[in-house]
Every structure is written in structure tokens, then in C-alpha cells.
Short mmCIF file of C-alpha atoms and ligand atoms in Angstrom, two decimals:
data_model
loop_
_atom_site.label_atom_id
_atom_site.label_comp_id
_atom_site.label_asym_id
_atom_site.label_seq_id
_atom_site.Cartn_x
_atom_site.Cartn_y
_atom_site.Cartn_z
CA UNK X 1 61.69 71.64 -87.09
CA UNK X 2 58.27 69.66 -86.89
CA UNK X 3 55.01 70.33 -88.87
CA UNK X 4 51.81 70.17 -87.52
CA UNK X 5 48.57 70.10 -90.20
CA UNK X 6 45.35 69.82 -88.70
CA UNK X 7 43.26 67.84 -90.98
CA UNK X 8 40.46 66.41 -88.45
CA UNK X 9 37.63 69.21 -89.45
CA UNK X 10 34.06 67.82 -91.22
CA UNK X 11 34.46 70.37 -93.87
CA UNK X 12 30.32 70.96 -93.33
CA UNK X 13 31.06 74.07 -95.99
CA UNK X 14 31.97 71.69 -98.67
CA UNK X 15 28.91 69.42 -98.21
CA UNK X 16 28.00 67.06 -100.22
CA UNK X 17 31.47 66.50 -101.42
CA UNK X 18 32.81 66.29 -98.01
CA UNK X 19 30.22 63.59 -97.15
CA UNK X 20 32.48 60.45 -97.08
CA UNK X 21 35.92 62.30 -98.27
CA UNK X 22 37.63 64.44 -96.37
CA UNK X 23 37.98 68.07 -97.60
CA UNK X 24 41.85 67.76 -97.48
CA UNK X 25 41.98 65.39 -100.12
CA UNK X 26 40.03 67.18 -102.88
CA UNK X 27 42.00 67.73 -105.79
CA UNK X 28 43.48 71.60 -106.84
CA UNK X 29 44.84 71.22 -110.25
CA UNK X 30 45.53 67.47 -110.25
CA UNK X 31 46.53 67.25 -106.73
CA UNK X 32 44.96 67.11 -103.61
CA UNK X 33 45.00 70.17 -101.27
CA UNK X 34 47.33 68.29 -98.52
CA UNK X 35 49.87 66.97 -100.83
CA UNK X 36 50.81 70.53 -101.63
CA UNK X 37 50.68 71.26 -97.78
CA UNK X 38 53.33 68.01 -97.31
CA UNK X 39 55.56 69.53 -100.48
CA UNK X 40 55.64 73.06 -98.67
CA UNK X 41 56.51 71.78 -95.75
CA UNK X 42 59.41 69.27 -97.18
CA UNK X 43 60.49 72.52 -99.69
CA UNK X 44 61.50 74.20 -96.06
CA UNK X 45 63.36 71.39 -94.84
CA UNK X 46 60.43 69.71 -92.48
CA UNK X 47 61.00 65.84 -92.38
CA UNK X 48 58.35 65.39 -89.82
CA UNK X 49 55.31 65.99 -90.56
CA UNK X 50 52.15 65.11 -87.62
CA UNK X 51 48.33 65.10 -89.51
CA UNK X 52 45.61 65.35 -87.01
CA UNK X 53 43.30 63.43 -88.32
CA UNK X 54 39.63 61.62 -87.55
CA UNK X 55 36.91 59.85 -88.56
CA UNK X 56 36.40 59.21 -91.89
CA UNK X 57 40.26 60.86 -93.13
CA UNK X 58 41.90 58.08 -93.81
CA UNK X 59 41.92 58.78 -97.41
CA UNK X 60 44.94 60.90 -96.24
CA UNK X 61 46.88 58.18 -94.75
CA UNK X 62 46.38 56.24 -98.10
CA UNK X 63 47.74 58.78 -99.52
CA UNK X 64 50.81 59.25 -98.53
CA UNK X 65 51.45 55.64 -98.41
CA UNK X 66 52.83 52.93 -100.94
CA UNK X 67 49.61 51.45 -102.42
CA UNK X 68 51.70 48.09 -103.77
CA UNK X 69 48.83 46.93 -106.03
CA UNK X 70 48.67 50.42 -107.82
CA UNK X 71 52.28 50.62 -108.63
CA UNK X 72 52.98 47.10 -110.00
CA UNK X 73 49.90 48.00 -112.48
CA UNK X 74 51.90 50.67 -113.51
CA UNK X 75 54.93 49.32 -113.83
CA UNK X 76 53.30 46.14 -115.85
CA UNK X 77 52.20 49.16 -118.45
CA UNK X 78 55.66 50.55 -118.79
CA UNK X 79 54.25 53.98 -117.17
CA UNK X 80 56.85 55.02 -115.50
CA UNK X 81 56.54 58.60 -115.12
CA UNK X 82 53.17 58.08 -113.63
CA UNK X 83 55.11 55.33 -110.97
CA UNK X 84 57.75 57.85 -110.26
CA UNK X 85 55.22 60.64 -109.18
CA UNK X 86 52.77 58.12 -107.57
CA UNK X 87 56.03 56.60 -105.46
CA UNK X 88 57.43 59.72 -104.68
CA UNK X 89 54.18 60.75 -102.50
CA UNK X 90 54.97 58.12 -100.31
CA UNK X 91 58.76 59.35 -99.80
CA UNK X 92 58.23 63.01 -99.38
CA UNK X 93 58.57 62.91 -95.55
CA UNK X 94 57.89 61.12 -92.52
CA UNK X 95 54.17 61.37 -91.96
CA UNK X 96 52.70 60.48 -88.25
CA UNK X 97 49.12 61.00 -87.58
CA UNK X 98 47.38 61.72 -84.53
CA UNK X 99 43.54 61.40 -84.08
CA UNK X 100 41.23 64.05 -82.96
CA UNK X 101 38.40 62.30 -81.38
CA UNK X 102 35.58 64.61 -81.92
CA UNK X 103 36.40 67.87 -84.11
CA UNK X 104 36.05 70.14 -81.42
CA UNK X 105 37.86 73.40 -82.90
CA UNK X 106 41.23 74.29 -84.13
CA UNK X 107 42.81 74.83 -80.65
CA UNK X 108 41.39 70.98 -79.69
CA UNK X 109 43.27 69.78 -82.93
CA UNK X 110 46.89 71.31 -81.68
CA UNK X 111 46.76 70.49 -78.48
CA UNK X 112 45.63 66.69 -79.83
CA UNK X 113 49.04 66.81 -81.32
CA UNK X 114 51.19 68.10 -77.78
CA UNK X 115 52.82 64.87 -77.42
CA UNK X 116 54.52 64.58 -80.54
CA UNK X 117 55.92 68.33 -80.93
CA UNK X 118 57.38 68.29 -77.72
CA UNK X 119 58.93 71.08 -75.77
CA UNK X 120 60.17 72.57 -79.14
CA UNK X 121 59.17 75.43 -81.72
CA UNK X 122 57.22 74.14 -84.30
CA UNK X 123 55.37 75.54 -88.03
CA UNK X 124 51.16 74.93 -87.88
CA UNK X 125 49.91 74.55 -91.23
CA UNK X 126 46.06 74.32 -92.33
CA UNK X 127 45.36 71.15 -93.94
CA UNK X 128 42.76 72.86 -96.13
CA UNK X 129 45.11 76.14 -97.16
CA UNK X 130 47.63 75.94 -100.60
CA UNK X 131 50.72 78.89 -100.02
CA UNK X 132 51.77 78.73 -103.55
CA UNK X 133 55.94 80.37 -103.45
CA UNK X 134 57.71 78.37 -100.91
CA UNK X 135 58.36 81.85 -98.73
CA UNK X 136 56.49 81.94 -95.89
CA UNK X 137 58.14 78.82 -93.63
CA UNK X 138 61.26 80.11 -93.75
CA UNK X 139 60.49 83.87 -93.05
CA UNK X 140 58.11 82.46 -90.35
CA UNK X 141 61.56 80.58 -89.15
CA UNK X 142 63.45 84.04 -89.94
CA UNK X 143 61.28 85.78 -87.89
CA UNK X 144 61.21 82.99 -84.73
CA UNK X 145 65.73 83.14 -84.79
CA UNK X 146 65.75 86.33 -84.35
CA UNK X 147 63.19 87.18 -81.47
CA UNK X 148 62.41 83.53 -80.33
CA UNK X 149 58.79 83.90 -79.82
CA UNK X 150 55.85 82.52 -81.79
CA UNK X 151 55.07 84.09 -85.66
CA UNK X 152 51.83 83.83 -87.36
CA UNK X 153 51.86 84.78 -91.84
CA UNK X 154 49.40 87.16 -92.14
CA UNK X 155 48.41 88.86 -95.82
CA UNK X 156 45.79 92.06 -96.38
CA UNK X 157 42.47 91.29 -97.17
CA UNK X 158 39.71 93.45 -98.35
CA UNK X 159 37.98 95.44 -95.03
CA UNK X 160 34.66 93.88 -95.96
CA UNK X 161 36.85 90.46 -95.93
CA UNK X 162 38.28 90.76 -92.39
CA UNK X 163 34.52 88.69 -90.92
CA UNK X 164 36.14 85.98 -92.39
CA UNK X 165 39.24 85.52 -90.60
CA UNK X 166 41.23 85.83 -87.69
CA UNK X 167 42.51 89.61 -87.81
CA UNK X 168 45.39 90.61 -85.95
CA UNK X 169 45.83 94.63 -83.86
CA UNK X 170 49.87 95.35 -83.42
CA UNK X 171 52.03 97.78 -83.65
CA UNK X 172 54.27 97.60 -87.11
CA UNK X 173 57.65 97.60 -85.74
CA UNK X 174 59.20 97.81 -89.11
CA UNK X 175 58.22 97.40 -93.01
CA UNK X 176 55.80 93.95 -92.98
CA UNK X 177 56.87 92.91 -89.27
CA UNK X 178 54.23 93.67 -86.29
CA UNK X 179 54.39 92.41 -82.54
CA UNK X 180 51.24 91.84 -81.90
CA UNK X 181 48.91 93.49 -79.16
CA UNK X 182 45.85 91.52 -79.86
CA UNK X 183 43.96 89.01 -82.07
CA UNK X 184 40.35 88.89 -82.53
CA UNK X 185 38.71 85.99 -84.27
CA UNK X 186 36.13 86.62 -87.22
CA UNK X 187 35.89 90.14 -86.12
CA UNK X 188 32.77 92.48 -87.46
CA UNK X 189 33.72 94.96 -90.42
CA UNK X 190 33.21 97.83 -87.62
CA UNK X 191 35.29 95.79 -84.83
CA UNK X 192 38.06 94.72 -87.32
CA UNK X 193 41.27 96.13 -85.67
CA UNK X 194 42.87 95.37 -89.06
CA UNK X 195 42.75 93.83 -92.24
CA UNK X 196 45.65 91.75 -91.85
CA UNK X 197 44.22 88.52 -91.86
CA UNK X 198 45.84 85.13 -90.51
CA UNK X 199 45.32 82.48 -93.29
CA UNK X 200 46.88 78.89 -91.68
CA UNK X 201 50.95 79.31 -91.76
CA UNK X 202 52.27 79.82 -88.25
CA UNK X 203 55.64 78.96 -86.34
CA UNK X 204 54.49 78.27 -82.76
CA UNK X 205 56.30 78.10 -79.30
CA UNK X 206 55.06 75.43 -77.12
CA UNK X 207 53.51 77.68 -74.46
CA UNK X 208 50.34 77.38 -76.74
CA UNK X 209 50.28 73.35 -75.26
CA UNK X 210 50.14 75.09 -71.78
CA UNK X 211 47.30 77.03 -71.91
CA UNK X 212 45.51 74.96 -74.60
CA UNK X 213 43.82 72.87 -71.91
CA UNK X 214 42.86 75.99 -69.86
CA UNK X 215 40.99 77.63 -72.69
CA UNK X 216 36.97 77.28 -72.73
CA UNK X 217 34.77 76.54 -76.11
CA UNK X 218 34.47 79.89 -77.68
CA UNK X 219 33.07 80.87 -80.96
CA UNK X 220 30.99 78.39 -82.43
CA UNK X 221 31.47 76.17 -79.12
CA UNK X 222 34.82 75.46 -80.38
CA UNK X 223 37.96 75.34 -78.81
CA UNK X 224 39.45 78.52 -80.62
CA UNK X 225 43.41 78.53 -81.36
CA UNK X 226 42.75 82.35 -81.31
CA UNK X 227 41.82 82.54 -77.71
CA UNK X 228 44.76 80.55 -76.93
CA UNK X 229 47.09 82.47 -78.39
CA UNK X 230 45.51 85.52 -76.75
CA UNK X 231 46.34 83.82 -73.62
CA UNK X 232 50.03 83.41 -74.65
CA UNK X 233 50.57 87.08 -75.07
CA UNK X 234 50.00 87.76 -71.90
CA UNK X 235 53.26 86.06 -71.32
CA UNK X 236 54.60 85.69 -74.13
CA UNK X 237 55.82 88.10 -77.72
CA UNK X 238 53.88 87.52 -80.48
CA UNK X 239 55.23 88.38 -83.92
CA UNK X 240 53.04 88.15 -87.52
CA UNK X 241 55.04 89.13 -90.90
CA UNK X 242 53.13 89.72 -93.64
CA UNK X 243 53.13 88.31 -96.73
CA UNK X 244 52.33 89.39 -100.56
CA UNK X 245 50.61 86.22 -101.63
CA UNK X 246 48.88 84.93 -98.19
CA UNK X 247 47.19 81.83 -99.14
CA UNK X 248 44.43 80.16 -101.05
CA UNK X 249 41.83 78.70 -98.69
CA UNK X 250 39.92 75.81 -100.14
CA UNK X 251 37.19 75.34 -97.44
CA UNK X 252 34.33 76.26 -99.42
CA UNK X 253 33.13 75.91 -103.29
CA UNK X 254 33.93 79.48 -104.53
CA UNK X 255 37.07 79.68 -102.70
CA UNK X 256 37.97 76.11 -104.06
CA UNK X 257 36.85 76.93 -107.78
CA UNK X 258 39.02 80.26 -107.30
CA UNK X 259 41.85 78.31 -106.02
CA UNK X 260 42.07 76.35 -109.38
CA UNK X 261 41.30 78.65 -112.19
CA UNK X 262 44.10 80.53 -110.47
CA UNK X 263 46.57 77.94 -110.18
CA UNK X 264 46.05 76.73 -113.10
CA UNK X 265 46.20 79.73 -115.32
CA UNK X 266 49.45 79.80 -113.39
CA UNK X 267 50.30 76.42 -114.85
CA UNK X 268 52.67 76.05 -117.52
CA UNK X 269 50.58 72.56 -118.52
CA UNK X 270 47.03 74.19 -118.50
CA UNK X 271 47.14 78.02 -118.14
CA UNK X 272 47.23 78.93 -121.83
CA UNK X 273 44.42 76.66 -122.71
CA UNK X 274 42.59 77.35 -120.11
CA UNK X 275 42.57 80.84 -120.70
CA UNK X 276 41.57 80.21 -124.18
CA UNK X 277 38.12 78.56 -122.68
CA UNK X 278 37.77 80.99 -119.80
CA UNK X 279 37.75 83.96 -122.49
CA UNK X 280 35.35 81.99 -124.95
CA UNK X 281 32.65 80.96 -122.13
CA UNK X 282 32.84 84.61 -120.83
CA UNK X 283 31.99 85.81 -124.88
CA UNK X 284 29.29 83.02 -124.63
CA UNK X 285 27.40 84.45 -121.89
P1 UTP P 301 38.11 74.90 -90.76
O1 UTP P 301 37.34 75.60 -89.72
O2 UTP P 301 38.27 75.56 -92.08
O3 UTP P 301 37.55 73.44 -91.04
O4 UTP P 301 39.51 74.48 -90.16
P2 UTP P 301 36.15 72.75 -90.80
O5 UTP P 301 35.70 72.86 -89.40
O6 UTP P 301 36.31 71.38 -91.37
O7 UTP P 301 35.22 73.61 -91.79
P3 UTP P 301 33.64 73.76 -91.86
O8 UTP P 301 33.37 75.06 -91.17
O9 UTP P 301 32.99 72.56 -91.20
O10 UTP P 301 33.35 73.83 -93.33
C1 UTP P 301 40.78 74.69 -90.77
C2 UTP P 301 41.62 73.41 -90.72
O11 UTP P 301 41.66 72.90 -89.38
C3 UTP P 301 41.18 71.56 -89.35
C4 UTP P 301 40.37 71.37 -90.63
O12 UTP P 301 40.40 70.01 -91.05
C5 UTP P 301 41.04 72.31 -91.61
O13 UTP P 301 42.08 71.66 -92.33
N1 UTP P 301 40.38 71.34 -88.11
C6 UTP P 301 39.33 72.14 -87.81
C7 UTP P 301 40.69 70.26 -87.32
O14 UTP P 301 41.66 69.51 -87.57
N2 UTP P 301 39.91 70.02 -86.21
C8 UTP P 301 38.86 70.81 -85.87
O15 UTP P 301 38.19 70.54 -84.85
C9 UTP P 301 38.57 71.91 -86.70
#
């Protein structure tokens, strides 16, 4: 199965930082954010991997390739675990990118990439979200053998969260499996037909490239993958499963800062010691 990880957005949250470097490439614990989006991917058997990317993102392309002048410095210095890691980026998959002219919304970014999915299933991941336990593509590809229709990862979220989010309204046909019977994008606290919450992991059927081009700017004047996928239940099963972890969303400074203190207090390299400082600057204040 093919990967799709829409990477094209101008990160306007993250401003300044995002100025000149796209959003995707900002580091989480020594890493940047797509690189653990690529491992995920490869860690559930995806060798093809399609970035939509755009102006200013080629950061990301460097990235994942060889970068000759870097690696022969290394090797000069006898570093060779450093080589190892820095060449292994560029083997992790097969990475094609596609470019999204203007960012014009989430559903304009998969339907940029059409072409190269074909008329087969395929997982969307957000360029911009970490899943930390490698479970959610292949209960997402769990879920899609057994009822062949589209499934979207969904975790709980606090009700005062839900704003936030694309929330889904379904009928829970057993323990953390629902078919869906709506989805409402950034929904109001009061209009919030759940608090399961859609965070960037999905397994798509390729109806969505059918009635991509049919569906009008929405929220925001964007070109909402929500409203599209509202259009392929109409036709179309839609399954979510829920997960325990959902995932860590990076988009904006607190979420980003959250995303690393809790990584890396997860870390077998940095946790302890950083809980040592986290515990003395909270005594300090
Ligand atoms: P976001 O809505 O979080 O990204 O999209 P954004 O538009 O860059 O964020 P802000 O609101 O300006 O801060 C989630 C993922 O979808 C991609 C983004 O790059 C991100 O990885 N995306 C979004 C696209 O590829 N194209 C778009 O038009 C919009």
C-alpha cells in the first residue's frame, strides 16, 4: 500500500519559524517531524511514500536525499555512527513528491496527489502529526480487509478540545470501532457530535479522488478533506477505530513544546535528565 503525507501547508501558526522552513522539518527530539512520519510509514510496510509539497519545502526533499558532501566529511572523521544514521534517511523508502501549487486546503493537497495513488486504497498521513507506537497503520489496514471501505484513527479529546478538530458522529458498532454517520469539521463545544477527534492517520478508498474536484472552498476558503469525505458517505461506508494514544500534533508552539518534553521524557537518552531539570525549574519558580 501507498502513503500519502501532505506537507504543502505555510504553517502561518508556527510563524516566525515557519518563515523560510517548512513546519515539517522542525526538529522533535533530534529529528524532524516528517522523518518520524517516513519511519511510521516504512515500520507498516509502506515503500512508497508521495509528499505533497510547495514552495519553499524543499528542505524535505534534501532530506531524504544523499547529501554526498556531508557524508564524505563524516566518513573523513571516522564518525561512523553519525554516517550510518545520516545514510539511512536516504534509504528508508521510495520518496516521490508532488507539488501543490497554491496551499489551498487539505482536500486540494490529496487530490494534488490522484495521479500517483491510483485506483487503489491508500494510508493519508499529516506531515505535521508524530503517532508514537507503530499501531495505528496496520489497524487502519485491519479495519479496511475486513469491510473494504475507507478508515480514519480517531482518539478522545477533552469536550472543550473537540473546536479543534475534525469530530466524527457514528454509531459504535463494537468496542473502539464506529461506522460513521457524519463528520463535522472544527465543530463548536455545543455542536460537537463527539469528542472523538480525527488527528491525521487515515486509510482512504479512492472515491475521495472522485468527488475531490466537485467539492467547493469551505471553512477558511479551503478545500476541506472533511467535506469530501462527507460526500463519500453518501455512497460509500465509512469506518474510524479509535485509538489510546491518537497523535501529537506539532502545528503550533505549545503543541510542539508538548510534543517534545513528552517524547523525550519518553526517551531512554534524555528522559531521566530531563526530568531532573523539569522538576528543578518547576522548584525555581
Ligand atoms: P494544517 O492545517 O495543520 O497546516 O494542515 P497549515 O495550513 O500549514 O497550518 P496553519 O494553519 O497555516 O498554521 C495539516 C497538514 O496538511 C498539510 C500541512 O502541510 C500539514 O502537514 N497541508 C495543509 C497541505 O499540504 N496543503 C494545504 O493546503 C493545507
Amino acid at each position: 500500500m501507498k502513503a500519502m503525507v501532505p506537507a504543502a501547508g505555510l504553517g502561518t501558526r508556527f510563524l516566525p519559524a515557519t518563515k523560510e522552513q517548512p513546519k515539517e522539518m522542525l526538529p522533535v527530539v533530534g529529528k524532524p517531524v516528517i522523518q518520524y512520519v517516513v519511519e511510521e510509514a516504512v515500520a507498516a510496510g509502506v515503500n512508497d511514500i508521495l509528499m505533497i509539497t510547495g514552495r519553499g519545502k524543499r528542505a524535505i526533499e534534501d532530506h531524504f536525499d544523499r547529501s554526498h558532501e556531508l557524508e564524505s566529511l563524516l566518513e573523513r572523521a571516522g564518525n561512523t555512527e553519525k554516517l550510518r544514521e545520516v545514510c539511512a534517511i536516504s534509504e528508508l523508502a521510495n520518496v516521490f513528491y508532488v507539488r501543490q501549487g497554491r496551499p489551498r486546503g487539505l482536500g486540494h493537497a490529496v487530490m494534488c496527489g490522484a495521479q500517483h495513488m491510483g485506483n487503489e486504497p491508500f494510508f493519508l498521513m499529516l506531515g505535521d502529526v508524530i503517532v508514537p507506537n507503530g499501531e495505528c497503520l496496520p489497524r487502519l489496514k485491519a479495519a479496511y480487509e475486513r469491510f473494504g471501505a475507507s478508515v480514519i484513527a480517531v482518539a478522545e479529546v477533552e469536550p472543550d478540545q473537540v473546536s479543534r478538530f475534525g469530530v466524527i458522529a457514528g454509531e459504535e458498532i463494537e468496542p473502539g470501532l464506529w461506522r460513521l454517520t457524519d463528520l463535522v469539521e472544527k465543530p463548536s463545544v455545543a455542536e460537537a457530535p463527539s469528542n472523538l477527534a480525527i488527528f491525521g492517520r487515515y486509510l482512504l478508498t479512492p472515491k475521495v479522488f472522485e468527488v475531490l474536484p466537485h467539492i467547493a472552498p469551505g471553512r477558511g476558503g479551503e478545500i476541506q478533506l472533511t467535506d469530501a469525505l462527507r460526500e463519500v458517505l453518501k455512497t460509500e461506508d465509512i469506518y474510524a477505530i479509535k485509538t489510546s494514544t491518537g497523535g501529537f500534533d506539532t502545528g503550533t508552539i505549545l503543541s510542539w513544546l508538548e510534543t517534545n518534553i513528552t517524547l523525550a521524557l519518553a526517551s531512554p537518552e534524555y528522559g531521566a535528565a530531563l526530568r531532573e531539570s523539569l522538576q528543578r525549574l518547576m522548584e525555581q519558580r
